[in-house]
Amino acid sequence: MPGAKPEVGGRRLLVSGDGAANVTGRKDTSIPETERLMEAIVSRGNMMGAYSRVVSNKGSAGVDNMPVTALKGYLHEHWPRIKEELLAGKYTPQPVLKVEIPKPGGGKRMLGIPTVLDRLIQQAVHQVLSPLFDPDFSASSYGFRPGRSAHQAVQAARQHAADGRRWVVDIDLEKFFDRVNHEILMSLVKRKVKDRQVLKLIDSYLKAGMLEGGVVSSRQEGTPQGGPLSPLLSNILLNELDKELEQRGHTFCRYADDCNIYVATKASGERVMASITKFLSQRLKLTVNQAKSAVDRPWRRIFLGYTMNWYPRPRLRVGAKSVTKFRGTVREICRRGRGRSLRQVIDELNPKVRGWLNYFRHIESDYLLKELDGWLRRKLRVIIWKQWKRTRTRAKNLIKLGLSSDASWRFARRQRGPWVAAGENVMNRVLNNAYFEAHGLISLQNQYRRLQRVS
């Protein structure tokens, strides 16, 4: 195959082409001409960036069962043909694999997992199209955009409440990713993309079938979550909502399909809810879920896992559903703890604890974290108590931990369930905070305080 063989991860990847799209995240004044975007998409630099991103993200195999680790070898053999098909507008994506995952509030979220090759191509398309569309996106849009995050959205929401907008129009779009209207979305994409091959490729990804139970079904609407291109396409569509809100002078925060509009009174909130519901239905063909949407106080709603209190300068709190989900994760890990060492259980818990706290590090009180720390340690004491099993073993281990012989035998002989035993003062004294810290358990409260000192 003509062209150089660029280095990826210390080895060579067969991808060729001239020119390169901006894949560094820096501002690039040389955005490719919108009539010749496909050449930029299949260019060597852009494909290298897409390949690195797909490999680092790992992910599951699609309908062809090809793992990410097999992509390099496949490209060595097939990339010349694939590139030619892309440039000629003849490439046909494979169906996506339907996967359902449970949602925190109940129900299931549907994902469509593309093949690793289609993930590579979608990522390459995303890298070229994003610099075209992102500059025109609203400053109040925070989801799936470079340099923006859910934390920024939450902080903005808190500021809107502090500024006196003490009512929120919380809009929940019913099955948004499943209901995207292809015709409307493509008309918006065509405003900036003039390359017919790229338009045809995007349309083919929107209409790619979905494999479930060995049967491929066609799609006439929706852009299933799971592919690198879906977040950008969702922002292109919902940017129409953002512009409508800005034109009306509303203050809002949007992260993907989560949109909160902040107003001063309940009456104005109800008017906004009615008019925006009508706009979404008529202009974008999207449905507002009336059961999950509401005009309410910000401290009674949850936005991106966070809530806030009613103070004039609101303080951020963890939403109740997020606490419930965290407890469920801990329970599941501890349920598997019997038969494993305490250190093994803690090693599995720590990444979950660290990741959860890292997301909720912007809360402004550690009272909840102290409570969760105590509950988590009690769950671990249950595991230890069950593993000790017999009265004699329990007494001997209590003695080793410093309890007197008489007190150890009295406590070991008492008949009680593991959860009750784990909450007794005796267990709290011998299996104390220092004991679990010595075994490597992360304390939510201590970790939070360290994060506050650093920030």
Protein backbone atom coordinates (compact mmCIF):
# COMPACT_ATOMS: atom_id res chain seq x y z
CA MET A 1 0.00 0.00 0.00
CA PRO A 2 1.40 3.49 -0.81
CA GLY A 3 2.21 5.93 1.93
CA ALA A 4 4.14 5.89 5.16
CA LYS A 5 3.57 3.54 8.07
CA PRO A 6 3.13 5.74 11.15
CA GLU A 7 4.13 4.58 14.59
CA VAL A 8 1.32 3.79 17.05
CA GLY A 9 2.23 2.46 20.49
CA GLY A 10 5.77 1.64 19.29
CA ARG A 11 4.52 -0.41 16.30
CA ARG A 12 3.43 0.46 12.78
CA LEU A 13 -0.17 0.97 11.63
CA LEU A 14 -1.08 0.85 7.93
CA VAL A 15 -2.98 4.08 7.40
CA SER A 16 -2.18 6.47 4.57
CA GLY A 17 -3.39 9.72 3.12
CA ASP A 18 -2.46 13.36 2.74
CA GLY A 19 -3.23 16.13 5.15
CA ALA A 20 -4.39 15.88 8.77
CA ALA A 21 -7.36 17.05 10.76
CA ASN A 22 -6.98 18.74 14.11
CA VAL A 23 -6.92 15.91 16.66
CA THR A 24 -4.94 17.69 19.38
CA GLY A 25 -7.84 19.76 20.76
CA ARG A 26 -6.01 23.00 19.88
CA LYS A 27 -7.69 25.72 17.86
CA ASP A 28 -7.01 25.08 14.18
CA THR A 29 -7.57 27.82 11.65
CA SER A 30 -7.06 25.40 8.75
CA ILE A 31 -10.36 23.52 9.05
CA PRO A 32 -10.80 21.36 5.93
CA GLU A 33 -13.09 22.62 3.18
CA THR A 34 -16.57 21.29 3.85
CA GLU A 35 -16.76 19.92 0.29
CA ARG A 36 -13.65 17.72 0.79
CA LEU A 37 -14.07 16.49 4.32
CA MET A 38 -13.71 12.80 3.52
CA GLU A 39 -10.11 13.34 2.46
CA ALA A 40 -9.41 14.90 5.85
CA ILE A 41 -11.23 12.06 7.62
CA VAL A 42 -9.11 9.31 6.03
CA SER A 43 -5.86 11.31 6.25
CA ARG A 44 -2.95 9.70 8.03
CA GLY A 45 -2.82 12.08 11.00
CA ASN A 46 -6.55 11.95 11.63
CA MET A 47 -6.71 8.16 11.43
CA MET A 48 -3.74 7.83 13.78
CA GLY A 49 -5.51 10.02 16.32
CA ALA A 50 -8.73 8.04 15.93
CA TYR A 51 -6.88 4.73 16.27
CA SER A 52 -5.14 5.84 19.48
CA ARG A 53 -8.44 7.00 20.97
CA VAL A 54 -10.34 3.80 20.12
CA VAL A 55 -7.55 1.56 21.46
CA SER A 56 -7.26 3.55 24.71
CA ASN A 57 -11.04 3.39 25.24
CA LYS A 58 -10.97 -0.41 24.79
CA GLY A 59 -14.64 -1.40 24.81
CA SER A 60 -16.57 -4.50 23.86
CA ALA A 61 -16.60 -6.24 20.49
CA GLY A 62 -19.49 -5.62 18.10
CA VAL A 63 -21.47 -8.02 15.94
CA ASP A 64 -18.30 -9.39 14.28
CA ASN A 65 -16.75 -10.33 17.66
CA MET A 66 -13.50 -8.53 16.73
CA PRO A 67 -11.73 -7.24 19.86
CA VAL A 68 -9.83 -3.96 19.89
CA THR A 69 -6.55 -5.91 20.04
CA ALA A 70 -7.25 -7.37 16.57
CA LEU A 71 -7.85 -4.00 14.89
CA LYS A 72 -4.22 -3.35 13.94
CA GLY A 73 -3.82 -6.63 12.09
CA TYR A 74 -7.16 -6.15 10.33
CA LEU A 75 -6.14 -2.69 9.12
CA HIS A 76 -2.83 -3.98 7.78
CA GLU A 77 -4.77 -6.27 5.49
CA HIS A 78 -7.94 -4.34 4.68
CA TRP A 79 -7.31 -0.58 5.07
CA PRO A 80 -6.59 0.13 1.34
CA ARG A 81 -9.98 -1.30 0.39
CA ILE A 82 -11.81 0.44 3.24
CA LYS A 83 -10.24 3.80 2.42
CA GLU A 84 -11.18 3.47 -1.23
CA GLU A 85 -14.78 2.63 -0.28
CA LEU A 86 -14.98 5.63 2.05
CA LEU A 87 -13.66 8.04 -0.59
CA ALA A 88 -16.07 6.62 -3.17
CA GLY A 89 -19.07 6.73 -0.82
CA LYS A 90 -19.51 2.96 -1.01
CA TYR A 91 -18.66 1.95 2.56
CA THR A 92 -21.48 0.17 4.41
CA PRO A 93 -21.37 0.00 8.23
CA GLN A 94 -22.16 -3.25 9.97
CA PRO A 95 -25.20 -3.48 12.31
CA VAL A 96 -24.73 -2.42 15.92
CA LEU A 97 -25.04 -4.89 18.78
CA LYS A 98 -27.95 -4.14 21.12
CA VAL A 99 -26.98 -4.12 24.80
CA GLU A 100 -29.21 -3.09 27.71
CA ILE A 101 -27.81 -1.82 31.01
CA PRO A 102 -29.81 -0.98 34.15
CA LYS A 103 -30.49 2.70 34.90
CA PRO A 104 -29.98 4.06 38.46
CA GLY A 105 -33.63 5.08 38.73
CA GLY A 106 -34.96 1.79 37.40
CA GLY A 107 -35.58 0.59 33.90
CA LYS A 108 -32.92 -0.05 31.27
CA ARG A 109 -30.79 2.05 28.95
CA MET A 110 -30.30 0.73 25.45
CA LEU A 111 -26.82 0.87 23.93
CA GLY A 112 -25.85 0.11 20.35
CA ILE A 113 -22.26 -1.15 20.22
CA PRO A 114 -20.66 -0.68 16.77
CA THR A 115 -17.87 -2.95 15.56
CA VAL A 116 -14.37 -1.77 16.45
CA LEU A 117 -13.78 -0.81 12.80
CA ASP A 118 -16.92 1.33 12.75
CA ARG A 119 -15.89 2.89 16.06
CA LEU A 120 -12.58 3.84 14.41
CA ILE A 121 -14.32 5.43 11.42
CA GLN A 122 -16.88 7.21 13.60
CA GLN A 123 -14.09 8.60 15.78
CA ALA A 124 -12.26 9.84 12.67
CA VAL A 125 -15.46 11.55 11.46
CA HIS A 126 -16.03 13.08 14.90
CA GLN A 127 -12.53 14.57 14.99
CA VAL A 128 -13.08 16.38 11.69
CA LEU A 129 -16.67 17.52 12.25
CA SER A 130 -16.34 18.67 15.85
CA PRO A 131 -14.20 21.75 15.01
CA LEU A 132 -16.82 22.72 12.43
CA PHE A 133 -19.83 22.59 14.76
CA ASP A 134 -18.52 23.20 18.28
CA PRO A 135 -17.75 26.94 17.90
CA ASP A 136 -21.44 27.60 17.25
CA PHE A 137 -22.67 25.60 20.24
CA SER A 138 -24.14 27.45 23.21
CA ALA A 139 -22.03 28.50 26.19
CA SER A 140 -24.73 26.85 28.33
CA SER A 141 -24.12 23.44 26.72
CA TYR A 142 -21.63 21.32 28.67
CA GLY A 143 -21.96 17.72 27.49
CA PHE A 144 -19.50 15.92 25.19
CA ARG A 145 -17.52 19.05 24.35
CA PRO A 146 -13.77 19.71 24.64
CA GLY A 147 -12.86 21.63 27.77
CA ARG A 148 -16.32 21.24 29.30
CA SER A 149 -17.62 18.93 32.00
CA ALA A 150 -20.56 17.91 34.15
CA HIS A 151 -18.94 19.71 37.09
CA GLN A 152 -19.04 23.01 35.21
CA ALA A 153 -22.73 22.46 34.48
CA VAL A 154 -23.47 21.76 38.15
CA GLN A 155 -21.55 24.84 39.30
CA ALA A 156 -23.42 27.00 36.77
CA ALA A 157 -26.74 25.60 37.98
CA ARG A 158 -25.84 26.46 41.57
CA GLN A 159 -24.90 30.00 40.50
CA HIS A 160 -28.23 30.51 38.73
CA ALA A 161 -30.06 29.58 41.95
CA ALA A 162 -27.78 31.92 43.94
CA ASP A 163 -28.64 34.74 41.51
CA GLY A 164 -32.30 34.52 42.51
CA ARG A 165 -33.70 32.08 39.97
CA ARG A 166 -35.19 29.82 42.62
CA TRP A 167 -37.39 27.73 40.34
CA VAL A 168 -36.21 25.21 37.78
CA VAL A 169 -37.91 23.81 34.69
CA ASP A 170 -36.45 20.30 34.71
CA ILE A 171 -37.01 18.78 31.25
CA ASP A 172 -36.59 15.06 30.71
CA LEU A 173 -36.70 13.94 27.08
CA GLU A 174 -38.40 10.58 26.64
CA LYS A 175 -35.95 8.03 25.18
CA PHE A 176 -34.06 10.81 23.44
CA PHE A 177 -31.33 8.75 21.77
CA ASP A 178 -33.96 6.30 20.51
CA ARG A 179 -36.25 9.01 19.10
CA VAL A 180 -33.92 11.32 17.15
CA ASN A 181 -35.56 12.21 13.84
CA HIS A 182 -33.08 11.37 11.06
CA GLU A 183 -34.50 13.84 8.53
CA ILE A 184 -34.30 16.80 10.91
CA LEU A 185 -30.82 15.84 12.13
CA MET A 186 -29.42 15.42 8.61
CA SER A 187 -30.86 18.78 7.56
CA LEU A 188 -28.89 20.38 10.42
CA VAL A 189 -25.71 18.52 9.52
CA LYS A 190 -26.02 19.69 5.89
CA ARG A 191 -25.82 23.32 7.00
CA LYS A 192 -22.07 22.89 7.48
CA VAL A 193 -21.17 19.63 5.74
CA LYS A 194 -21.24 19.79 1.93
CA ASP A 195 -19.22 16.64 1.19
CA ARG A 196 -21.74 14.15 -0.20
CA GLN A 197 -19.66 11.13 0.78
CA VAL A 198 -19.55 12.25 4.43
CA LEU A 199 -23.29 12.97 4.46
CA LYS A 200 -23.97 9.54 2.99
CA LEU A 201 -21.70 7.91 5.59
CA ILE A 202 -23.41 9.67 8.51
CA ASP A 203 -26.82 8.74 7.17
CA SER A 204 -25.73 5.11 6.82
CA TYR A 205 -24.60 5.08 10.46
CA LEU A 206 -27.96 6.47 11.56
CA LYS A 207 -29.79 3.77 9.60
CA ALA A 208 -27.44 0.86 10.41
CA GLY A 209 -29.44 -2.10 11.65
CA MET A 210 -29.43 -3.40 15.21
CA LEU A 211 -28.69 -7.00 16.11
CA GLU A 212 -30.75 -8.53 18.93
CA GLY A 213 -31.25 -12.25 19.50
CA GLY A 214 -29.66 -13.11 16.18
CA VAL A 215 -32.09 -10.90 14.23
CA VAL A 216 -31.11 -7.60 12.57
CA SER A 217 -33.82 -4.92 12.66
CA SER A 218 -33.71 -1.74 10.58
CA ARG A 219 -33.80 1.73 12.17
CA GLN A 220 -35.81 4.68 10.95
CA GLU A 221 -35.10 6.95 13.94
CA GLY A 222 -32.66 7.30 16.81
CA THR A 223 -28.90 7.40 17.23
CA PRO A 224 -28.13 4.73 19.85
CA GLN A 225 -25.59 5.49 22.54
CA GLY A 226 -22.38 3.53 22.21
CA GLY A 227 -20.68 5.02 19.14
CA PRO A 228 -18.22 7.98 19.15
CA LEU A 229 -20.37 9.95 16.69
CA SER A 230 -23.67 9.88 18.63
CA PRO A 231 -22.73 12.55 21.25
CA LEU A 232 -21.79 15.08 18.55
CA LEU A 233 -24.96 14.37 16.57
CA SER A 234 -27.08 14.81 19.70
CA ASN A 235 -25.45 18.19 20.35
CA ILE A 236 -26.07 19.27 16.75
CA LEU A 237 -29.77 18.50 17.16
CA LEU A 238 -30.21 19.93 20.66
CA ASN A 239 -28.28 23.08 19.75
CA GLU A 240 -31.57 24.11 18.15
CA LEU A 241 -33.15 23.97 21.61
CA ASP A 242 -30.25 25.98 23.06
CA LYS A 243 -30.60 28.70 20.42
CA GLU A 244 -34.35 28.90 21.02
CA LEU A 245 -33.79 29.32 24.77
CA GLU A 246 -31.14 31.98 24.18
CA GLN A 247 -33.40 33.85 21.77
CA ARG A 248 -36.10 33.93 24.44
CA GLY A 249 -33.59 35.21 27.01
CA HIS A 250 -33.72 32.18 29.30
CA THR A 251 -31.00 31.07 31.70
CA PHE A 252 -30.30 27.35 31.43
CA CYS A 253 -27.81 24.48 31.69
CA ARG A 254 -27.79 21.55 29.30
CA TYR A 255 -25.69 18.41 29.48
CA ALA A 256 -26.58 16.05 26.62
CA ASP A 257 -30.35 15.49 26.95
CA ASP A 258 -30.52 16.81 30.54
CA CYS A 259 -31.78 20.39 30.39
CA ASN A 260 -32.62 22.66 33.33
CA ILE A 261 -34.06 26.16 32.80
CA TYR A 262 -33.88 28.54 35.78
CA VAL A 263 -36.62 31.13 36.38
CA ALA A 264 -37.74 33.46 39.15
CA THR A 265 -41.31 32.27 39.75
CA LYS A 266 -43.36 29.11 39.51
CA ALA A 267 -45.83 30.76 37.14
CA SER A 268 -43.11 31.70 34.66
CA GLY A 269 -41.70 28.19 34.97
CA GLU A 270 -45.04 26.66 34.02
CA ARG A 271 -45.29 28.94 31.00
CA VAL A 272 -41.78 27.96 29.91
CA MET A 273 -42.51 24.26 30.38
CA ALA A 274 -45.60 24.49 28.16
CA SER A 275 -43.96 26.52 25.39
CA ILE A 276 -40.71 24.51 25.28
CA THR A 277 -42.63 21.23 25.27
CA LYS A 278 -44.52 22.51 22.23
CA PHE A 279 -41.29 23.63 20.54
CA LEU A 280 -39.61 20.26 21.07
CA SER A 281 -42.62 18.39 19.76
CA GLN A 282 -43.27 20.52 16.69
CA ARG A 283 -39.78 21.58 15.62
CA LEU A 284 -37.56 18.67 16.70
CA LYS A 285 -40.13 15.84 16.94
CA LEU A 286 -39.03 15.06 20.49
CA THR A 287 -41.29 14.12 23.40
CA VAL A 288 -41.03 15.47 26.93
CA ASN A 289 -41.51 12.79 29.59
CA GLN A 290 -44.23 14.41 31.69
CA ALA A 291 -43.80 11.93 34.55
CA LYS A 292 -40.13 12.80 35.05
CA SER A 293 -40.23 16.50 34.13
CA ALA A 294 -41.34 19.18 36.57
CA VAL A 295 -41.36 22.82 37.58
CA ASP A 296 -39.92 22.73 41.07
CA ARG A 297 -37.35 24.11 43.48
CA PRO A 298 -33.73 23.29 42.54
CA TRP A 299 -33.14 21.68 45.96
CA ARG A 300 -35.93 19.19 45.26
CA ARG A 301 -34.46 18.08 41.94
CA ILE A 302 -31.32 16.20 40.95
CA PHE A 303 -29.08 17.45 38.15
CA LEU A 304 -26.23 15.20 36.98
CA GLY A 305 -26.27 13.35 40.30
CA TYR A 306 -26.04 16.53 42.40
CA THR A 307 -28.64 18.53 44.27
CA MET A 308 -28.33 21.64 46.46
CA ASN A 309 -29.81 23.12 49.61
CA TRP A 310 -32.11 26.14 49.90
CA TYR A 311 -29.54 28.63 51.28
CA PRO A 312 -29.27 32.04 49.55
CA ARG A 313 -25.89 30.78 48.35
CA PRO A 314 -26.81 27.12 47.81
CA ARG A 315 -24.42 24.38 48.82
CA LEU A 316 -24.03 21.34 46.62
CA ARG A 317 -25.10 17.95 47.92
CA VAL A 318 -25.09 14.39 46.60
CA GLY A 319 -28.46 13.39 45.16
CA ALA A 320 -30.31 10.61 46.98
CA LYS A 321 -30.29 8.33 43.91
CA SER A 322 -26.52 8.62 43.65
CA VAL A 323 -26.13 7.59 47.30
CA THR A 324 -28.45 4.62 46.75
CA LYS A 325 -26.49 3.54 43.68
CA PHE A 326 -23.19 3.78 45.57
CA ARG A 327 -24.54 1.69 48.43
CA GLY A 328 -25.76 -0.89 45.92
CA THR A 329 -22.28 -1.12 44.38
CA VAL A 330 -20.70 -1.63 47.81
CA ARG A 331 -23.29 -4.27 48.74
CA GLU A 332 -22.58 -6.22 45.57
CA ILE A 333 -18.82 -6.23 46.20
CA CYS A 334 -19.27 -7.21 49.85
CA ARG A 335 -21.74 -9.94 48.89
CA ARG A 336 -18.90 -11.59 46.99
CA GLY A 337 -16.54 -11.10 49.94
CA ARG A 338 -17.04 -14.44 51.64
CA GLY A 339 -14.16 -16.73 50.77
CA ARG A 340 -11.86 -13.85 49.86
CA SER A 341 -9.35 -12.08 52.06
CA LEU A 342 -10.22 -8.69 53.49
CA ARG A 343 -7.47 -7.13 51.39
CA GLN A 344 -8.97 -8.55 48.19
CA VAL A 345 -12.36 -7.05 49.02
CA ILE A 346 -10.79 -3.69 49.86
CA ASP A 347 -8.76 -3.73 46.63
CA GLU A 348 -12.02 -4.10 44.70
CA LEU A 349 -13.80 -1.45 46.76
CA ASN A 350 -11.14 1.27 46.60
CA PRO A 351 -11.42 2.15 42.88
CA LYS A 352 -15.21 2.46 43.26
CA VAL A 353 -14.85 4.63 46.36
CA ARG A 354 -12.19 6.81 44.75
CA GLY A 355 -14.11 7.24 41.48
CA TRP A 356 -17.39 8.06 43.24
CA LEU A 357 -15.76 10.66 45.46
CA ASN A 358 -13.82 12.18 42.58
CA TYR A 359 -17.10 12.89 40.80
CA PHE A 360 -18.78 14.28 43.94
CA ARG A 361 -15.76 16.21 45.20
CA HIS A 362 -17.62 19.51 44.77
CA ILE A 363 -20.07 18.89 47.63
CA GLU A 364 -19.67 21.34 50.51
CA SER A 365 -20.17 19.13 53.57
CA ASP A 366 -18.50 15.90 54.62
CA TYR A 367 -21.30 14.79 56.97
CA LEU A 368 -22.64 12.28 54.44
CA LEU A 369 -19.13 10.98 53.78
CA LYS A 370 -18.61 10.34 57.49
CA GLU A 371 -21.87 8.39 57.59
CA LEU A 372 -20.94 6.35 54.51
CA ASP A 373 -17.49 5.62 55.94
CA GLY A 374 -19.07 4.14 59.08
CA TRP A 375 -21.56 2.12 57.06
CA LEU A 376 -18.84 0.78 54.74
CA ARG A 377 -16.63 -0.31 57.64
CA ARG A 378 -19.62 -2.06 59.22
CA LYS A 379 -20.18 -3.98 55.96
CA LEU A 380 -16.58 -5.15 56.13
CA ARG A 381 -16.97 -6.19 59.78
CA VAL A 382 -19.91 -8.36 58.68
CA ILE A 383 -17.60 -10.14 56.23
CA ILE A 384 -14.97 -10.67 58.93
CA TRP A 385 -17.52 -11.94 61.46
CA LYS A 386 -18.92 -14.42 58.91
CA GLN A 387 -15.44 -15.63 57.98
CA TRP A 388 -14.57 -16.28 61.64
CA LYS A 389 -17.66 -18.51 61.68
CA ARG A 390 -17.23 -20.61 64.91
CA THR A 391 -17.45 -19.33 68.46
CA ARG A 392 -13.92 -20.52 69.29
CA THR A 393 -12.44 -18.84 66.20
CA ARG A 394 -14.25 -15.59 66.98
CA ALA A 395 -13.05 -15.56 70.59
CA LYS A 396 -9.43 -16.31 69.62
CA ASN A 397 -9.38 -13.56 67.01
CA LEU A 398 -10.92 -11.01 69.36
CA ILE A 399 -8.20 -11.84 71.88
CA LYS A 400 -5.53 -11.34 69.20
CA LEU A 401 -6.99 -7.92 68.50
CA GLY A 402 -6.51 -6.88 72.14
CA LEU A 403 -9.81 -7.71 73.83
CA SER A 404 -9.60 -9.48 77.17
CA SER A 405 -10.19 -13.25 77.25
CA ASP A 406 -13.37 -13.02 79.33
CA ALA A 407 -14.88 -10.24 77.19
CA SER A 408 -13.93 -12.09 74.00
CA TRP A 409 -15.63 -15.31 75.03
CA ARG A 410 -18.73 -13.51 76.29
CA PHE A 411 -19.09 -11.62 73.04
CA ALA A 412 -18.37 -14.66 70.85
CA ARG A 413 -21.02 -16.77 72.63
CA ARG A 414 -23.79 -14.22 72.24
CA GLN A 415 -26.30 -15.20 69.58
CA ARG A 416 -26.90 -12.39 67.11
CA GLY A 417 -26.91 -11.80 63.38
CA PRO A 418 -23.73 -10.62 61.63
CA TRP A 419 -25.09 -7.11 60.95
CA VAL A 420 -26.03 -6.59 64.61
CA ALA A 421 -22.70 -7.98 65.80
CA ALA A 422 -20.79 -5.74 63.38
CA GLY A 423 -22.43 -2.67 64.91
CA GLU A 424 -21.59 -3.47 68.55
CA ASN A 425 -19.14 -1.27 70.45
CA VAL A 426 -16.81 -4.24 70.93
CA MET A 427 -16.41 -4.68 67.18
CA ASN A 428 -15.99 -0.95 66.66
CA ARG A 429 -13.15 -0.90 69.21
CA VAL A 430 -11.16 -3.88 67.95
CA LEU A 431 -11.88 -3.41 64.23
CA ASN A 432 -11.52 0.36 64.34
CA ASN A 433 -10.67 2.98 61.71
CA ALA A 434 -6.94 2.41 62.13
CA TYR A 435 -7.39 -1.32 61.51
CA PHE A 436 -9.07 -0.76 58.14
CA GLU A 437 -6.66 2.02 57.23
CA ALA A 438 -3.79 -0.40 57.86
CA HIS A 439 -5.46 -2.80 55.41
CA GLY A 440 -5.56 -0.07 52.76
CA LEU A 441 -9.21 1.04 52.87
CA ILE A 442 -9.78 4.56 51.54
CA SER A 443 -11.76 6.83 53.85
CA LEU A 444 -14.26 8.99 51.95
CA GLN A 445 -14.07 11.73 54.56
CA ASN A 446 -10.26 11.84 54.74
CA GLN A 447 -9.92 11.70 50.95
CA TYR A 448 -12.45 14.52 50.59
CA ARG A 449 -10.52 16.72 53.02
CA ARG A 450 -7.30 16.08 51.10
CA LEU A 451 -9.02 17.10 47.86
CA GLN A 452 -10.29 20.30 49.50
CA ARG A 453 -6.79 21.20 50.68
CA VAL A 454 -5.37 20.65 47.21
CA SER A 455 -8.07 22.76 45.53
